[in-house]
PDB file of C-alpha atoms in Angstrom:
ATOM      1  CA  MET A  20      -4.201 -77.082 -72.464  1.00 74.00           C
ATOM      2  CA  GLU A  21      -1.658 -79.916 -72.358  1.00 83.00           C
ATOM      3  CA  TYR A  22      -1.119 -79.568 -76.117  1.00 88.00           C
ATOM      4  CA  ILE A  23      -0.636 -75.790 -75.831  1.00 87.00           C
ATOM      5  CA  LEU A  24       1.967 -76.404 -73.124  1.00 87.00           C
ATOM      6  CA  ILE A  25       3.804 -78.955 -75.306  1.00 89.00           C
ATOM      7  CA  PHE A  26       3.606 -76.521 -78.241  1.00 91.00           C
ATOM      8  CA  ILE A  27       5.141 -73.581 -76.325  1.00 89.00           C
ATOM      9  CA  THR A  28       7.742 -75.738 -74.560  1.00 90.00           C
ATOM     10  CA  ALA A  29       8.964 -77.416 -77.771  1.00 91.00           C
ATOM     11  CA  ILE A  30       9.309 -74.123 -79.649  1.00 91.00           C
ATOM     12  CA  PHE A  31      10.789 -71.809 -77.010  1.00 90.00           C
ATOM     13  CA  VAL A  32      11.904 -73.590 -73.829  1.00 88.00           C
ATOM     14  CA  ASN A  33      13.392 -76.854 -75.168  1.00 89.00           C
ATOM     15  CA  ASN A  34      14.227 -75.673 -78.685  1.00 91.00           C
ATOM     16  CA  VAL A  35      15.617 -78.670 -80.554  1.00 91.00           C
ATOM     17  CA  VAL A  36      18.608 -76.729 -81.925  1.00 91.00           C
ATOM     18  CA  LEU A  37      19.408 -74.161 -79.241  1.00 91.00           C
ATOM     19  CA  SER A  38      18.690 -76.262 -76.129  1.00 89.00           C
ATOM     20  CA  GLN A  39      19.061 -79.903 -77.208  1.00 89.00           C
ATOM     21  CA  PHE A  40      21.732 -79.312 -79.903  1.00 87.00           C
ATOM     22  CA  LEU A  41      20.092 -81.559 -82.501  1.00 89.00           C
ATOM     23  CA  GLY A  42      20.161 -80.589 -86.183  1.00 86.00           C
ATOM     24  CA  ILE A  43      23.258 -78.393 -85.879  1.00 86.00           C
ATOM     25  CA  CYS A  44      24.582 -79.284 -89.391  1.00 82.00           C
ATOM     26  CA  PRO A  45      21.653 -77.794 -91.355  1.00 82.00           C
ATOM     27  CA  PHE A  46      21.387 -75.003 -88.765  1.00 87.00           C
ATOM     28  CA  LEU A  47      24.902 -73.820 -89.628  1.00 85.00           C
ATOM     29  CA  GLY A  48      24.966 -74.933 -93.269  1.00 81.00           C
ATOM     30  CA  VAL A  49      21.601 -73.732 -94.613  1.00 79.00           C
ATOM     31  CA  SER A  50      21.302 -70.441 -92.737  1.00 83.00           C
ATOM     32  CA  LYS A  51      23.044 -67.943 -94.995  1.00 84.00           C
ATOM     33  CA  LYS A  52      19.778 -66.710 -96.542  1.00 85.00           C
ATOM     34  CA  VAL A  53      16.291 -66.395 -95.056  1.00 89.00           C
ATOM     35  CA  GLU A  54      14.719 -67.838 -98.225  1.00 85.00           C
ATOM     36  CA  THR A  55      16.681 -71.097 -98.014  1.00 82.00           C
ATOM     37  CA  ALA A  56      16.078 -71.245 -94.244  1.00 86.00           C
ATOM     38  CA  CYS A  57      12.305 -71.037 -94.836  1.00 87.00           C
ATOM     39  CA  GLY A  58      12.506 -73.866 -97.403  1.00 82.00           C
ATOM     40  CA  MET A  59      14.494 -76.071 -95.052  1.00 83.00           C
ATOM     41  CA  GLY A  60      12.132 -75.297 -92.149  1.00 87.00           C
ATOM     42  CA  ALA A  61       9.070 -76.244 -94.209  1.00 85.00           C
ATOM     43  CA  ALA A  62      10.702 -79.457 -95.469  1.00 83.00           C
ATOM     44  CA  VAL A  63      11.723 -80.493 -91.935  1.00 87.00           C
ATOM     45  CA  ALA A  64       8.214 -79.768 -90.564  1.00 89.00           C
ATOM     46  CA  PHE A  65       6.651 -81.940 -93.273  1.00 86.00           C
ATOM     47  CA  VAL A  66       9.058 -84.881 -92.974  1.00 88.00           C
ATOM     48  CA  LEU A  67       9.304 -84.777 -89.161  1.00 92.00           C
ATOM     49  CA  THR A  68       5.530 -84.948 -88.700  1.00 93.00           C
ATOM     50  CA  ILE A  69       5.120 -87.888 -91.116  1.00 92.00           C
ATOM     51  CA  ALA A  70       8.239 -89.659 -89.770  1.00 93.00           C
ATOM     52  CA  THR A  71       6.914 -89.446 -86.212  1.00 94.00           C
ATOM     53  CA  ILE A  72       3.609 -91.070 -87.208  1.00 95.00           C
ATOM     54  CA  VAL A  73       5.309 -93.893 -89.161  1.00 94.00           C
ATOM     55  CA  THR A  74       8.021 -94.601 -86.556  1.00 95.00           C
ATOM     56  CA  TYR A  75       5.438 -94.575 -83.735  1.00 96.00           C
ATOM     57  CA  LEU A  76       3.321 -97.178 -85.545  1.00 95.00           C
ATOM     58  CA  ILE A  77       6.394 -99.317 -86.305  1.00 95.00           C
ATOM     59  CA  GLN A  78       7.512 -99.145 -82.671  1.00 95.00           C
ATOM     60  CA  LYS A  79       4.101-100.097 -81.250  1.00 94.00           C
ATOM     61  CA  TYR A  80       2.937-102.654 -83.791  1.00 94.00           C
ATOM     62  CA  VAL A  81       6.176-104.221 -85.028  1.00 94.00           C
ATOM     63  CA  LEU A  82       9.171-103.724 -82.694  1.00 94.00           C
ATOM     64  CA  ASP A  83       7.261-104.047 -79.388  1.00 93.00           C
ATOM     65  CA  GLN A  84       4.971-106.828 -80.635  1.00 93.00           C
ATOM     66  CA  PHE A  85       7.844-109.058 -81.790  1.00 92.00           C
ATOM     67  CA  GLY A  86      10.200-108.165 -78.907  1.00 92.00           C
ATOM     68  CA  ILE A  87      12.820-106.546 -81.145  1.00 93.00           C
ATOM     69  CA  ALA A  88      12.804-103.039 -79.623  1.00 91.00           C
ATOM     70  CA  TYR A  89      16.644-103.113 -79.596  1.00 92.00           C
ATOM     71  CA  LEU A  90      16.478-102.573 -83.383  1.00 93.00           C
ATOM     72  CA  GLN A  91      14.740 -99.207 -82.856  1.00 94.00           C
ATOM     73  CA  THR A  92      17.589 -96.953 -84.050  1.00 93.00           C
ATOM     74  CA  ILE A  93      18.337 -98.986 -87.185  1.00 93.00           C
ATOM     75  CA  ALA A  94      14.631 -99.317 -88.037  1.00 93.00           C
ATOM     76  CA  PHE A  95      13.982 -95.596 -87.538  1.00 94.00           C
ATOM     77  CA  ILE A  96      16.989 -94.580 -89.687  1.00 92.00           C
ATOM     78  CA  LEU A  97      15.795 -96.860 -92.513  1.00 92.00           C
ATOM     79  CA  VAL A  98      12.233 -95.516 -92.218  1.00 90.00           C
ATOM     80  CA  ILE A  99      13.376 -91.872 -92.292  1.00 90.00           C
ATOM     81  CA  ALA A 100      15.686 -92.449 -95.286  1.00 89.00           C
ATOM     82  CA  ALA A 101      12.942 -94.298 -97.178  1.00 89.00           C
ATOM     83  CA  LEU A 102      10.368 -91.665 -96.235  1.00 86.00           C
ATOM     84  CA  VAL A 103      12.528 -88.810 -97.517  1.00 86.00           C
ATOM     85  CA  GLN A 104      13.068 -90.661-100.816  1.00 86.00           C
ATOM     86  CA  MET A 105       9.349 -91.413-101.103  1.00 84.00           C
ATOM     87  CA  VAL A 106       8.388 -87.786-100.388  1.00 80.00           C
ATOM     88  CA  GLU A 107      10.922 -86.645-102.986  1.00 83.00           C
ATOM     89  CA  ILE A 108       9.476 -88.979-105.663  1.00 86.00           C
ATOM     90  CA  ILE A 109       5.848 -88.041-104.861  1.00 83.00           C
ATOM     91  CA  LEU A 110       6.594 -84.304-104.888  1.00 78.00           C
ATOM     92  CA  LYS A 111       8.416 -84.625-108.218  1.00 84.00           C
ATOM     93  CA  LYS A 112       5.332 -86.254-109.780  1.00 87.00           C
ATOM     94  CA  VAL A 113       2.503 -84.367-108.036  1.00 82.00           C
ATOM     95  CA  SER A 114       3.910 -80.856-107.554  1.00 77.00           C
ATOM     96  CA  PRO A 115       7.005 -80.045-109.626  1.00 81.00           C
ATOM     97  CA  ALA A 116       6.955 -76.413-108.393  1.00 77.00           C
ATOM     98  CA  LEU A 117       7.109 -77.478-104.730  1.00 73.00           C
ATOM     99  CA  TYR A 118       9.748 -80.070-105.617  1.00 76.00           C
ATOM    100  CA  GLN A 119      11.876 -77.339-107.205  1.00 78.00           C
ATOM    101  CA  ALA A 120      11.494 -75.205-104.067  1.00 70.00           C
ATOM    102  CA  LEU A 121      12.357 -78.021-101.629  1.00 70.00           C
ATOM    103  CA  GLY A 122      14.410 -80.258-103.934  1.00 67.00           C
ATOM    104  CA  VAL A 123      17.731 -78.960-102.643  1.00 70.00           C
ATOM    105  CA  PHE A 124      16.742 -79.448 -99.007  1.00 73.00           C
ATOM    106  CA  LEU A 125      15.031 -82.844 -99.093  1.00 74.00           C
ATOM    107  CA  PRO A 126      18.228 -84.970 -99.370  1.00 77.00           C
ATOM    108  CA  LEU A 127      19.756 -82.985 -96.474  1.00 76.00           C
ATOM    109  CA  ILE A 128      16.873 -84.022 -94.212  1.00 80.00           C
ATOM    110  CA  THR A 129      18.025 -87.669 -94.323  1.00 75.00           C
ATOM    111  CA  THR A 130      21.158 -86.707 -92.367  1.00 74.00           C
ATOM    112  CA  ASN A 131      19.340 -84.314 -90.009  1.00 80.00           C
ATOM    113  CA  CYS A 132      19.659 -85.897 -86.539  1.00 85.00           C
ATOM    114  CA  CYS A 133      16.731 -83.758 -85.358  1.00 90.00           C
ATOM    115  CA  ILE A 134      14.337 -86.111 -87.208  1.00 91.00           C
ATOM    116  CA  LEU A 135      15.723 -89.280 -85.599  1.00 92.00           C
ATOM    117  CA  GLY A 136      16.090 -87.591 -82.206  1.00 92.00           C
ATOM    118  CA  VAL A 137      12.449 -86.482 -82.048  1.00 94.00           C
ATOM    119  CA  ALA A 138      11.168 -89.882 -83.257  1.00 93.00           C
ATOM    120  CA  ILE A 139      13.078 -91.578 -80.418  1.00 94.00           C
ATOM    121  CA  LEU A 140      12.049 -88.932 -77.836  1.00 94.00           C
ATOM    122  CA  VAL A 141       8.361 -89.491 -78.634  1.00 95.00           C
ATOM    123  CA  ILE A 142       8.794 -93.181 -77.709  1.00 94.00           C
ATOM    124  CA  GLN A 143      10.938 -92.441 -74.624  1.00 94.00           C
ATOM    125  CA  LYS A 144       8.434 -89.891 -73.291  1.00 93.00           C
ATOM    126  CA  GLU A 145       5.669 -92.500 -73.820  1.00 92.00           C
ATOM    127  CA  TYR A 146       3.412 -90.096 -75.712  1.00 94.00           C
ATOM    128  CA  ASP A 147       0.305 -91.360 -77.464  1.00 94.00           C
ATOM    129  CA  LEU A 148       0.110 -90.823 -81.239  1.00 94.00           C
ATOM    130  CA  LEU A 149      -1.724 -87.465 -81.162  1.00 94.00           C
ATOM    131  CA  THR A 150       0.526 -86.007 -78.452  1.00 94.00           C
ATOM    132  CA  GLY A 151       3.580 -87.300 -80.326  1.00 95.00           C
ATOM    133  CA  VAL A 152       2.449 -85.605 -83.549  1.00 95.00           C
ATOM    134  CA  VAL A 153       1.812 -82.308 -81.697  1.00 95.00           C
ATOM    135  CA  TYR A 154       5.262 -82.562 -80.087  1.00 96.00           C
ATOM    136  CA  ALA A 155       6.940 -83.375 -83.437  1.00 95.00           C
ATOM    137  CA  PHE A 156       5.215 -80.541 -85.304  1.00 95.00           C
ATOM    138  CA  SER A 157       5.988 -78.070 -82.491  1.00 95.00           C
ATOM    139  CA  THR A 158       9.630 -79.173 -82.470  1.00 95.00           C
ATOM    140  CA  ALA A 159       9.786 -78.672 -86.245  1.00 94.00           C
ATOM    141  CA  LEU A 160       8.361 -75.153 -85.824  1.00 95.00           C
ATOM    142  CA  GLY A 161      10.990 -74.477 -83.143  1.00 94.00           C
ATOM    143  CA  PHE A 162      13.697 -75.686 -85.549  1.00 94.00           C
ATOM    144  CA  ALA A 163      12.315 -73.467 -88.337  1.00 93.00           C
ATOM    145  CA  LEU A 164      12.084 -70.445 -86.016  1.00 95.00           C
ATOM    146  CA  ALA A 165      15.689 -70.806 -84.835  1.00 94.00           C
ATOM    147  CA  LEU A 166      16.893 -71.350 -88.421  1.00 93.00           C
ATOM    148  CA  ILE A 167      15.029 -68.329 -89.856  1.00 94.00           C
ATOM    149  CA  VAL A 168      16.071 -65.975 -87.018  1.00 95.00           C
ATOM    150  CA  PHE A 169      19.694 -67.137 -87.348  1.00 95.00           C
ATOM    151  CA  ALA A 170      19.564 -66.692 -91.146  1.00 93.00           C
ATOM    152  CA  GLY A 171      18.178 -63.169 -90.714  1.00 94.00           C
ATOM    153  CA  ILE A 172      21.016 -62.272 -88.348  1.00 93.00           C
ATOM    154  CA  ARG A 173      23.624 -63.752 -90.735  1.00 92.00           C
ATOM    155  CA  GLU A 174      22.176 -61.743 -93.625  1.00 92.00           C
ATOM    156  CA  GLN A 175      22.596 -58.577 -91.560  1.00 91.00           C
ATOM    157  CA  LEU A 176      26.132 -59.606 -90.555  1.00 89.00           C
ATOM    158  CA  SER A 177      27.084 -59.870 -94.236  1.00 86.00           C
ATOM    159  CA  LEU A 178      26.488 -56.101 -94.502  1.00 88.00           C
ATOM    160  CA  VAL A 179      28.763 -55.271 -91.556  1.00 87.00           C
ATOM    161  CA  ASN A 180      32.540 -54.837 -91.624  1.00 88.00           C
ATOM    162  CA  ILE A 181      33.610 -57.759 -89.407  1.00 87.00           C
ATOM    163  CA  PRO A 182      37.283 -58.172 -88.380  1.00 88.00           C
ATOM    164  CA  LYS A 183      39.102 -60.598 -90.702  1.00 86.00           C
ATOM    165  CA  GLY A 184      39.744 -63.249 -88.028  1.00 85.00           C
ATOM    166  CA  MET A 185      36.036 -63.412 -87.106  1.00 87.00           C
ATOM    167  CA  ARG A 186      34.562 -63.741 -90.600  1.00 84.00           C
ATOM    168  CA  GLY A 187      32.737 -66.839 -91.833  1.00 84.00           C
ATOM    169  CA  MET A 188      32.043 -69.673 -89.409  1.00 86.00           C
ATOM    170  CA  SER A 189      33.687 -67.903 -86.425  1.00 90.00           C
ATOM    171  CA  ILE A 190      31.100 -65.112 -86.231  1.00 91.00           C
ATOM    172  CA  ALA A 191      28.345 -67.634 -87.064  1.00 90.00           C
ATOM    173  CA  LEU A 192      29.250 -69.753 -84.010  1.00 92.00           C
ATOM    174  CA  VAL A 193      29.421 -66.693 -81.750  1.00 92.00           C
ATOM    175  CA  THR A 194      26.022 -65.576 -83.075  1.00 92.00           C
ATOM    176  CA  ALA A 195      24.557 -69.062 -82.510  1.00 92.00           C
ATOM    177  CA  GLY A 196      25.830 -68.990 -78.925  1.00 92.00           C
ATOM    178  CA  LEU A 197      24.246 -65.597 -78.289  1.00 93.00           C
ATOM    179  CA  LEU A 198      20.973 -66.786 -79.843  1.00 93.00           C
ATOM    180  CA  ALA A 199      20.992 -69.862 -77.579  1.00 92.00           C
ATOM    181  CA  MET A 200      21.547 -67.589 -74.559  1.00 92.00           C
ATOM    182  CA  ALA A 201      18.634 -65.399 -75.690  1.00 90.00           C
ATOM    183  CA  PHE A 202      16.352 -68.471 -75.843  1.00 90.00           C
ATOM    184  CA  MET A 203      17.447 -69.392 -72.291  1.00 88.00           C
ATOM    185  CA  GLY A 204      15.319 -66.420 -71.231  1.00 86.00           C
ATOM    186  CA  PHE A 205      12.271 -68.615 -71.885  1.00 86.00           C
ATOM    187  CA  SER A 206      13.361 -71.235 -69.320  1.00 83.00           C
ATOM    188  CA  GLY A 207      10.752 -71.634 -66.607  1.00 80.00           C
ATOM    189  CA  VAL A 208       7.894 -70.446 -68.832  1.00 80.00           C
ATOM    190  CA  ASP A 209       6.662 -74.050 -69.177  1.00 75.00           C
ATOM    191  CA  LYS A 210       6.542 -74.519 -65.385  1.00 79.00           C
ATOM    192  CA  GLY A 211       4.762 -71.198 -64.957  1.00 80.00           C
ATOM    193  CA  LEU A 212       2.129 -72.137 -67.538  1.00 74.00           C
ATOM    194  CA  ALA A 213       1.713 -75.615 -66.050  1.00 75.00           C
ATOM    195  CA  THR A 214       1.077 -74.050 -62.632  1.00 80.00           C
ATOM    196  CA  LEU A 215      -1.290 -71.470 -64.126  1.00 75.00           C
ATOM    197  CA  PHE A 216      -3.407 -74.110 -65.863  1.00 70.00           C
ATOM    198  CA  GLY A 217      -3.063 -76.654 -63.020  1.00 72.00           C
ATOM    199  CA  LEU A 218      -1.237 -79.277 -65.099  1.00 67.00           C
ATOM    200  CA  ASN A 219       1.537 -80.168 -62.615  1.00 62.00           C
TER     201      ASN A 219
END
């Protein structure tokens, strides 16, 4: 039940983009079409889950063991950058079709602060490895959901006659704000579920 609670909370209540404001650059930049939003969401889910496992192991068995936890941010950034490059190389060799589908989005993931943010949050919340992976994957799904919904809305907006001063990024920011307010409707759901299942 604890994992279900983490899953629901990470996707709806504490959405990484709409509540914690992490990963805003790809959220605004790669959300003009639903197809590209799906590709970015899948790439982030894949990299975020693997990055969380690797950074957790580095934190516990290298940084903490040698008393160099102050190097956490630098170490995590290097790990994420190397991981994205490694995933890109492996995909190019093993599955060229998947590489073609995600190839455009993989380099963008290196600069996605959502990846680094979640890796650090897993350590700060003192999750064990399994809980951390569930949290990371759920957060990635929350990111993908917000991105795909936002892309769908922007596709519809492209068909509407919007006043000249509101076109482009202006209407996108207003839409993002309204979407964030809509997700605020889920606040309190986590506490209600925790009470229901006796987890608090």
